[in-house]
């Protein structure tokens, strides 16, 4: 499954002082980028919010629960709305959602800041939870019935990342994003951006001759016809049978 990338094109070799001088110039741009991100986050914290029915029903491992209960007693909740293709095998499930969800496995830091995290999956609980188990994901997992989806999604689509605030028994939506806004879930991209060849995706502005293999329509999250992260699970002997 390893790709044979042509790495014959490489940056020029210079002495360390020349290299450090170039890096110092770039560092100024990086720091400005960080400060702009801080300013955007500050503006995000000043957005108004919209009330959401806290009794919206979802399905968890022990049966029906309300949106309010998914907060697990904390005041804030981040929910990722995972796409699901009902009745299809694991290999045909959403590669982008698999990419994003695979990166989320340690919640203690969020929890220590009074924030819960949950996956709200589009599909039937029994079917989608088998996929969760196959992938080895441990985050709280809920199925969203269609009538609940209509209330939570509101003219959007699954694949969104949503922030909620609880005030007593009332729930408010404070922010949402999707597409490249979801990249904050996946540190793999941030790490790839630090490398000389980047993500190797066609849209990137890279020097001529740099290896670029991946598109941006979902194929960048697949390898040999499956979501990339599934291969290590299969190699470990896990079953991808979803009971469909």
PDB file of C-alpha atoms in Angstrom:
ATOM      1  CA  UNK A   1       0.000   0.000   0.000  1.00  0.00           C
ATOM      2  CA  UNK A   2       2.998   2.324   0.197  1.00  0.00           C
ATOM      3  CA  UNK A   3       3.079   4.838  -2.624  1.00  0.00           C
ATOM      4  CA  UNK A   4       6.256   5.166  -4.659  1.00  0.00           C
ATOM      5  CA  UNK A   5       6.735   8.922  -4.716  1.00  0.00           C
ATOM      6  CA  UNK A   6       9.356  10.536  -6.893  1.00  0.00           C
ATOM      7  CA  UNK A   7      11.530  12.525  -4.498  1.00  0.00           C
ATOM      8  CA  UNK A   8      14.263  13.364  -6.979  1.00  0.00           C
ATOM      9  CA  UNK A   9      13.262  17.031  -6.788  1.00  0.00           C
ATOM     10  CA  UNK A  10      14.578  18.530  -3.555  1.00  0.00           C
ATOM     11  CA  UNK A  11      15.293  21.946  -2.052  1.00  0.00           C
ATOM     12  CA  UNK A  12      18.722  23.465  -2.691  1.00  0.00           C
ATOM     13  CA  UNK A  13      21.404  22.697  -0.111  1.00  0.00           C
ATOM     14  CA  UNK A  14      22.894  25.702   1.721  1.00  0.00           C
ATOM     15  CA  UNK A  15      24.979  26.260   4.845  1.00  0.00           C
ATOM     16  CA  UNK A  16      23.182  26.341   8.208  1.00  0.00           C
ATOM     17  CA  UNK A  17      23.394  30.107   8.730  1.00  0.00           C
ATOM     18  CA  UNK A  18      21.802  30.780   5.325  1.00  0.00           C
ATOM     19  CA  UNK A  19      19.109  28.202   6.045  1.00  0.00           C
ATOM     20  CA  UNK A  20      18.382  29.694   9.487  1.00  0.00           C
ATOM     21  CA  UNK A  21      18.131  33.201   8.029  1.00  0.00           C
ATOM     22  CA  UNK A  22      15.479  32.016   5.551  1.00  0.00           C
ATOM     23  CA  UNK A  23      13.632  30.228   8.347  1.00  0.00           C
ATOM     24  CA  UNK A  24      13.708  33.344  10.535  1.00  0.00           C
ATOM     25  CA  UNK A  25      11.942  35.314   7.800  1.00  0.00           C
ATOM     26  CA  UNK A  26       9.285  32.618   7.489  1.00  0.00           C
ATOM     27  CA  UNK A  27       8.903  32.528  11.277  1.00  0.00           C
ATOM     28  CA  UNK A  28       7.694  36.127  11.233  1.00  0.00           C
ATOM     29  CA  UNK A  29       4.865  35.088   8.908  1.00  0.00           C
ATOM     30  CA  UNK A  30       4.094  32.064  11.085  1.00  0.00           C
ATOM     31  CA  UNK A  31       3.820  34.231  14.189  1.00  0.00           C
ATOM     32  CA  UNK A  32       1.544  36.679  12.376  1.00  0.00           C
ATOM     33  CA  UNK A  33      -0.599  33.727  11.274  1.00  0.00           C
ATOM     34  CA  UNK A  34      -0.815  32.511  14.878  1.00  0.00           C
ATOM     35  CA  UNK A  35      -1.827  35.948  16.140  1.00  0.00           C
ATOM     36  CA  UNK A  36      -4.486  36.228  13.440  1.00  0.00           C
ATOM     37  CA  UNK A  37      -5.811  32.829  14.517  1.00  0.00           C
ATOM     38  CA  UNK A  38      -5.975  34.111  18.094  1.00  0.00           C
ATOM     39  CA  UNK A  39      -7.908  37.168  16.920  1.00  0.00           C
ATOM     40  CA  UNK A  40     -10.370  35.010  14.983  1.00  0.00           C
ATOM     41  CA  UNK A  41     -10.874  32.798  18.047  1.00  0.00           C
ATOM     42  CA  UNK A  42     -11.541  35.930  20.107  1.00  0.00           C
ATOM     43  CA  UNK A  43     -14.191  36.998  17.585  1.00  0.00           C
ATOM     44  CA  UNK A  44     -15.679  33.501  17.687  1.00  0.00           C
ATOM     45  CA  UNK A  45     -16.087  33.815  21.453  1.00  0.00           C
ATOM     46  CA  UNK A  46     -18.106  36.987  20.880  1.00  0.00           C
ATOM     47  CA  UNK A  47     -20.638  35.496  18.466  1.00  0.00           C
ATOM     48  CA  UNK A  48     -24.305  35.346  19.507  1.00  0.00           C
ATOM     49  CA  UNK A  49     -25.909  31.917  19.892  1.00  0.00           C
ATOM     50  CA  UNK A  50     -29.127  30.163  18.947  1.00  0.00           C
ATOM     51  CA  UNK A  51     -31.254  27.943  21.189  1.00  0.00           C
ATOM     52  CA  UNK A  52     -31.664  24.279  20.273  1.00  0.00           C
ATOM     53  CA  UNK A  53     -34.311  21.970  21.716  1.00  0.00           C
ATOM     54  CA  UNK A  54     -32.484  20.130  24.501  1.00  0.00           C
ATOM     55  CA  UNK A  55     -34.942  17.225  24.335  1.00  0.00           C
ATOM     56  CA  UNK A  56     -34.025  16.239  20.757  1.00  0.00           C
ATOM     57  CA  UNK A  57     -33.752  12.422  20.850  1.00  0.00           C
ATOM     58  CA  UNK A  58     -30.651  10.436  19.925  1.00  0.00           C
ATOM     59  CA  UNK A  59     -29.762   6.758  20.306  1.00  0.00           C
ATOM     60  CA  UNK A  60     -26.844   5.706  22.489  1.00  0.00           C
ATOM     61  CA  UNK A  61     -25.475   2.351  23.667  1.00  0.00           C
ATOM     62  CA  UNK A  62     -28.236   2.036  26.267  1.00  0.00           C
ATOM     63  CA  UNK A  63     -31.059   3.303  24.075  1.00  0.00           C
ATOM     64  CA  UNK A  64     -32.707   6.705  23.653  1.00  0.00           C
ATOM     65  CA  UNK A  65     -31.089   9.785  25.198  1.00  0.00           C
ATOM     66  CA  UNK A  66     -31.655  13.505  24.791  1.00  0.00           C
ATOM     67  CA  UNK A  67     -29.265  16.071  23.392  1.00  0.00           C
ATOM     68  CA  UNK A  68     -28.988  17.434  26.924  1.00  0.00           C
ATOM     69  CA  UNK A  69     -27.767  14.084  28.241  1.00  0.00           C
ATOM     70  CA  UNK A  70     -24.927  13.923  25.714  1.00  0.00           C
ATOM     71  CA  UNK A  71     -23.255  16.790  27.611  1.00  0.00           C
ATOM     72  CA  UNK A  72     -22.518  14.242  30.375  1.00  0.00           C
ATOM     73  CA  UNK A  73     -23.050  16.960  32.973  1.00  0.00           C
ATOM     74  CA  UNK A  74     -20.550  19.400  31.483  1.00  0.00           C
ATOM     75  CA  UNK A  75     -21.430  22.868  30.222  1.00  0.00           C
ATOM     76  CA  UNK A  76     -20.014  22.585  26.713  1.00  0.00           C
ATOM     77  CA  UNK A  77     -20.207  19.957  23.990  1.00  0.00           C
ATOM     78  CA  UNK A  78     -18.389  19.541  20.694  1.00  0.00           C
ATOM     79  CA  UNK A  79     -20.198  17.183  18.325  1.00  0.00           C
ATOM     80  CA  UNK A  80     -18.973  15.853  15.012  1.00  0.00           C
ATOM     81  CA  UNK A  81     -21.779  14.837  12.652  1.00  0.00           C
ATOM     82  CA  UNK A  82     -20.467  11.687  10.997  1.00  0.00           C
ATOM     83  CA  UNK A  83     -21.884  10.778   7.571  1.00  0.00           C
ATOM     84  CA  UNK A  84     -23.201   7.255   7.133  1.00  0.00           C
ATOM     85  CA  UNK A  85     -24.149   5.169   4.092  1.00  0.00           C
ATOM     86  CA  UNK A  86     -26.787   2.792   5.427  1.00  0.00           C
ATOM     87  CA  UNK A  87     -26.526  -0.778   4.204  1.00  0.00           C
ATOM     88  CA  UNK A  88     -23.109  -0.343   2.611  1.00  0.00           C
ATOM     89  CA  UNK A  89     -19.986  -2.248   3.713  1.00  0.00           C
ATOM     90  CA  UNK A  90     -17.195  -0.698   5.733  1.00  0.00           C
ATOM     91  CA  UNK A  91     -15.051  -0.113   2.654  1.00  0.00           C
ATOM     92  CA  UNK A  92     -17.738   2.216   1.262  1.00  0.00           C
ATOM     93  CA  UNK A  93     -18.252   4.342   4.359  1.00  0.00           C
ATOM     94  CA  UNK A  94     -17.307   8.016   4.338  1.00  0.00           C
ATOM     95  CA  UNK A  95     -13.560   8.352   3.945  1.00  0.00           C
ATOM     96  CA  UNK A  96     -13.503  12.002   5.048  1.00  0.00           C
ATOM     97  CA  UNK A  97     -15.464  11.376   8.245  1.00  0.00           C
ATOM     98  CA  UNK A  98     -13.293   8.340   8.937  1.00  0.00           C
ATOM     99  CA  UNK A  99     -10.192  10.514   8.517  1.00  0.00           C
ATOM    100  CA  UNK A 100     -11.502  13.127  10.951  1.00  0.00           C
ATOM    101  CA  UNK A 101     -12.905  10.772  13.585  1.00  0.00           C
ATOM    102  CA  UNK A 102      -9.819   8.537  13.599  1.00  0.00           C
ATOM    103  CA  UNK A 103      -7.747  11.382  15.025  1.00  0.00           C
ATOM    104  CA  UNK A 104      -9.985  11.947  18.071  1.00  0.00           C
ATOM    105  CA  UNK A 105      -9.142   9.502  20.850  1.00  0.00           C
ATOM    106  CA  UNK A 106      -8.028  11.456  23.943  1.00  0.00           C
ATOM    107  CA  UNK A 107     -10.728  13.512  25.625  1.00  0.00           C
ATOM    108  CA  UNK A 108      -9.203  14.166  29.051  1.00  0.00           C
ATOM    109  CA  UNK A 109      -7.914  17.612  28.097  1.00  0.00           C
ATOM    110  CA  UNK A 110     -11.284  18.666  26.704  1.00  0.00           C
ATOM    111  CA  UNK A 111     -13.049  17.232  29.739  1.00  0.00           C
ATOM    112  CA  UNK A 112     -10.704  19.115  32.089  1.00  0.00           C
ATOM    113  CA  UNK A 113     -11.931  22.354  30.452  1.00  0.00           C
ATOM    114  CA  UNK A 114     -15.594  21.434  31.046  1.00  0.00           C
ATOM    115  CA  UNK A 115     -16.072  20.273  27.437  1.00  0.00           C
ATOM    116  CA  UNK A 116     -17.583  16.960  26.357  1.00  0.00           C
ATOM    117  CA  UNK A 117     -17.113  15.468  22.903  1.00  0.00           C
ATOM    118  CA  UNK A 118     -19.389  13.122  20.973  1.00  0.00           C
ATOM    119  CA  UNK A 119     -19.910  11.690  17.521  1.00  0.00           C
ATOM    120  CA  UNK A 120     -23.445  12.082  16.172  1.00  0.00           C
ATOM    121  CA  UNK A 121     -23.710   9.493  13.411  1.00  0.00           C
ATOM    122  CA  UNK A 122     -26.235   9.584  10.607  1.00  0.00           C
ATOM    123  CA  UNK A 123     -26.814   5.824  10.453  1.00  0.00           C
ATOM    124  CA  UNK A 124     -28.689   3.260  12.553  1.00  0.00           C
ATOM    125  CA  UNK A 125     -26.963   2.744  15.891  1.00  0.00           C
ATOM    126  CA  UNK A 126     -26.441  -1.010  15.629  1.00  0.00           C
ATOM    127  CA  UNK A 127     -24.871  -0.737  12.188  1.00  0.00           C
ATOM    128  CA  UNK A 128     -22.756   2.363  12.748  1.00  0.00           C
ATOM    129  CA  UNK A 129     -21.552   1.249  16.190  1.00  0.00           C
ATOM    130  CA  UNK A 130     -20.119  -1.876  14.562  1.00  0.00           C
ATOM    131  CA  UNK A 131     -18.051   0.433  12.416  1.00  0.00           C
ATOM    132  CA  UNK A 132     -16.951   2.336  15.509  1.00  0.00           C
ATOM    133  CA  UNK A 133     -15.869  -0.944  17.112  1.00  0.00           C
ATOM    134  CA  UNK A 134     -14.052  -2.070  13.954  1.00  0.00           C
ATOM    135  CA  UNK A 135     -12.144   1.210  13.893  1.00  0.00           C
ATOM    136  CA  UNK A 136     -11.405   1.035  17.623  1.00  0.00           C
ATOM    137  CA  UNK A 137     -12.862   4.453  18.350  1.00  0.00           C
ATOM    138  CA  UNK A 138     -13.692   5.111  21.993  1.00  0.00           C
ATOM    139  CA  UNK A 139     -15.408   8.508  21.881  1.00  0.00           C
ATOM    140  CA  UNK A 140     -19.089   8.685  22.902  1.00  0.00           C
ATOM    141  CA  UNK A 141     -21.176   7.576  19.918  1.00  0.00           C
ATOM    142  CA  UNK A 142     -24.807   8.363  19.162  1.00  0.00           C
ATOM    143  CA  UNK A 143     -27.127   7.672  16.260  1.00  0.00           C
ATOM    144  CA  UNK A 144     -29.264  10.552  15.008  1.00  0.00           C
ATOM    145  CA  UNK A 145     -32.815   9.590  13.927  1.00  0.00           C
ATOM    146  CA  UNK A 146     -34.076  11.416  10.848  1.00  0.00           C
ATOM    147  CA  UNK A 147     -36.496  13.688  12.705  1.00  0.00           C
ATOM    148  CA  UNK A 148     -33.702  14.656  15.094  1.00  0.00           C
ATOM    149  CA  UNK A 149     -31.326  15.216  12.184  1.00  0.00           C
ATOM    150  CA  UNK A 150     -33.736  17.709  10.652  1.00  0.00           C
ATOM    151  CA  UNK A 151     -33.702  19.715  13.885  1.00  0.00           C
ATOM    152  CA  UNK A 152     -29.948  19.529  14.457  1.00  0.00           C
ATOM    153  CA  UNK A 153     -28.669  19.913  10.905  1.00  0.00           C
ATOM    154  CA  UNK A 154     -31.064  22.707   9.832  1.00  0.00           C
ATOM    155  CA  UNK A 155     -30.352  23.080   6.088  1.00  0.00           C
ATOM    156  CA  UNK A 156     -26.755  21.897   6.456  1.00  0.00           C
ATOM    157  CA  UNK A 157     -25.387  18.378   6.023  1.00  0.00           C
ATOM    158  CA  UNK A 158     -23.569  15.696   7.971  1.00  0.00           C
ATOM    159  CA  UNK A 159     -19.841  16.327   8.117  1.00  0.00           C
ATOM    160  CA  UNK A 160     -20.212  19.444  10.256  1.00  0.00           C
ATOM    161  CA  UNK A 161     -18.417  20.152  13.534  1.00  0.00           C
ATOM    162  CA  UNK A 162     -20.641  21.933  16.064  1.00  0.00           C
ATOM    163  CA  UNK A 163     -20.084  23.606  19.436  1.00  0.00           C
ATOM    164  CA  UNK A 164     -22.870  23.775  22.019  1.00  0.00           C
ATOM    165  CA  UNK A 165     -23.340  25.473  25.381  1.00  0.00           C
ATOM    166  CA  UNK A 166     -25.615  24.254  28.172  1.00  0.00           C
ATOM    167  CA  UNK A 167     -27.245  26.615  30.648  1.00  0.00           C
ATOM    168  CA  UNK A 168     -29.216  24.502  33.078  1.00  0.00           C
ATOM    169  CA  UNK A 169     -31.671  22.511  30.961  1.00  0.00           C
ATOM    170  CA  UNK A 170     -31.314  24.781  27.947  1.00  0.00           C
ATOM    171  CA  UNK A 171     -28.936  24.133  25.042  1.00  0.00           C
ATOM    172  CA  UNK A 172     -27.506  26.645  22.589  1.00  0.00           C
ATOM    173  CA  UNK A 173     -25.498  26.258  19.396  1.00  0.00           C
ATOM    174  CA  UNK A 174     -22.557  28.662  19.456  1.00  0.00           C
ATOM    175  CA  UNK A 175     -20.496  27.749  16.372  1.00  0.00           C
ATOM    176  CA  UNK A 176     -20.221  25.320  13.487  1.00  0.00           C
ATOM    177  CA  UNK A 177     -17.857  24.635  10.620  1.00  0.00           C
ATOM    178  CA  UNK A 178     -17.263  22.062   7.889  1.00  0.00           C
ATOM    179  CA  UNK A 179     -14.933  21.265   4.994  1.00  0.00           C
ATOM    180  CA  UNK A 180     -11.444  22.550   5.681  1.00  0.00           C
ATOM    181  CA  UNK A 181     -12.729  23.969   8.954  1.00  0.00           C
ATOM    182  CA  UNK A 182     -12.698  20.367  10.186  1.00  0.00           C
ATOM    183  CA  UNK A 183      -8.940  20.096   9.662  1.00  0.00           C
ATOM    184  CA  UNK A 184      -8.401  21.129  13.282  1.00  0.00           C
ATOM    185  CA  UNK A 185      -9.621  17.616  14.160  1.00  0.00           C
ATOM    186  CA  UNK A 186      -6.754  16.011  12.244  1.00  0.00           C
ATOM    187  CA  UNK A 187      -3.182  16.792  13.344  1.00  0.00           C
ATOM    188  CA  UNK A 188      -1.886  14.631  10.484  1.00  0.00           C
ATOM    189  CA  UNK A 189      -2.493  17.542   8.126  1.00  0.00           C
ATOM    190  CA  UNK A 190      -0.763  20.015  10.420  1.00  0.00           C
ATOM    191  CA  UNK A 191       2.266  17.742  10.620  1.00  0.00           C
ATOM    192  CA  UNK A 192       2.325  17.152   6.868  1.00  0.00           C
ATOM    193  CA  UNK A 193       2.304  20.915   6.353  1.00  0.00           C
ATOM    194  CA  UNK A 194       5.645  21.037   8.200  1.00  0.00           C
ATOM    195  CA  UNK A 195       7.302  18.664   5.741  1.00  0.00           C
ATOM    196  CA  UNK A 196       9.090  19.630   2.553  1.00  0.00           C
ATOM    197  CA  UNK A 197       6.595  17.830   0.291  1.00  0.00           C
ATOM    198  CA  UNK A 198       3.491  18.829   2.262  1.00  0.00           C
ATOM    199  CA  UNK A 199       0.267  16.898   1.738  1.00  0.00           C
ATOM    200  CA  UNK A 200       1.171  15.901  -1.828  1.00  0.00           C
ATOM    201  CA  UNK A 201      -2.248  17.126  -2.969  1.00  0.00           C
ATOM    202  CA  UNK A 202      -2.773  18.667  -6.397  1.00  0.00           C
ATOM    203  CA  UNK A 203      -4.178  21.962  -5.140  1.00  0.00           C
ATOM    204  CA  UNK A 204      -1.057  22.821  -3.133  1.00  0.00           C
ATOM    205  CA  UNK A 205       1.316  25.520  -4.339  1.00  0.00           C
ATOM    206  CA  UNK A 206       4.531  23.499  -4.473  1.00  0.00           C
ATOM    207  CA  UNK A 207       7.710  23.902  -6.537  1.00  0.00           C
ATOM    208  CA  UNK A 208       7.679  22.358  -9.989  1.00  0.00           C
ATOM    209  CA  UNK A 209       8.411  18.650  -9.894  1.00  0.00           C
ATOM    210  CA  UNK A 210       7.314  18.154  -6.278  1.00  0.00           C
ATOM    211  CA  UNK A 211       5.399  14.858  -5.842  1.00  0.00           C
ATOM    212  CA  UNK A 212       1.634  15.408  -5.923  1.00  0.00           C
ATOM    213  CA  UNK A 213      -0.605  12.368  -5.898  1.00  0.00           C
ATOM    214  CA  UNK A 214      -3.866  13.223  -4.179  1.00  0.00           C
ATOM    215  CA  UNK A 215      -6.964  15.106  -5.289  1.00  0.00           C
ATOM    216  CA  UNK A 216      -9.420  16.853  -2.996  1.00  0.00           C
ATOM    217  CA  UNK A 217     -12.699  15.009  -3.636  1.00  0.00           C
ATOM    218  CA  UNK A 218     -12.284  12.296  -1.011  1.00  0.00           C
ATOM    219  CA  UNK A 219      -9.590  10.234  -2.691  1.00  0.00           C
ATOM    220  CA  UNK A 220      -6.979  11.865  -0.460  1.00  0.00           C
ATOM    221  CA  UNK A 221      -8.469   9.896   2.432  1.00  0.00           C
ATOM    222  CA  UNK A 222      -8.439   6.517   0.661  1.00  0.00           C
ATOM    223  CA  UNK A 223      -5.875   3.851  -0.092  1.00  0.00           C
ATOM    224  CA  UNK A 224      -6.546   0.908  -2.397  1.00  0.00           C
ATOM    225  CA  UNK A 225     -10.311   1.402  -2.418  1.00  0.00           C
ATOM    226  CA  UNK A 226     -10.889   1.900   1.307  1.00  0.00           C
ATOM    227  CA  UNK A 227     -10.618   4.695   3.862  1.00  0.00           C
ATOM    228  CA  UNK A 228      -6.899   4.628   4.629  1.00  0.00           C
ATOM    229  CA  UNK A 229      -7.230   4.040   8.373  1.00  0.00           C
ATOM    230  CA  UNK A 230      -9.140   0.788   7.817  1.00  0.00           C
ATOM    231  CA  UNK A 231      -6.075  -1.065   6.569  1.00  0.00           C
ATOM    232  CA  UNK A 232      -4.270  -1.120   9.913  1.00  0.00           C
ATOM    233  CA  UNK A 233      -7.426  -2.473  11.572  1.00  0.00           C
ATOM    234  CA  UNK A 234      -7.714  -5.268   9.030  1.00  0.00           C
ATOM    235  CA  UNK A 235      -4.020  -6.062   9.473  1.00  0.00           C
ATOM    236  CA  UNK A 236      -4.674  -6.374  13.217  1.00  0.00           C
ATOM    237  CA  UNK A 237      -7.325  -9.011  12.505  1.00  0.00           C
ATOM    238  CA  UNK A 238     -10.427  -6.953  13.206  1.00  0.00           C
ATOM    239  CA  UNK A 239     -13.649  -7.801  11.410  1.00  0.00           C
ATOM    240  CA  UNK A 240     -15.201  -5.131   9.213  1.00  0.00           C
ATOM    241  CA  UNK A 241     -18.554  -6.952   9.112  1.00  0.00           C
ATOM    242  CA  UNK A 242     -21.264  -4.373   9.796  1.00  0.00           C
ATOM    243  CA  UNK A 243     -24.067  -6.911   9.738  1.00  0.00           C
ATOM    244  CA  UNK A 244     -25.495  -5.454   6.540  1.00  0.00           C
TER     245      UNK A 244
END
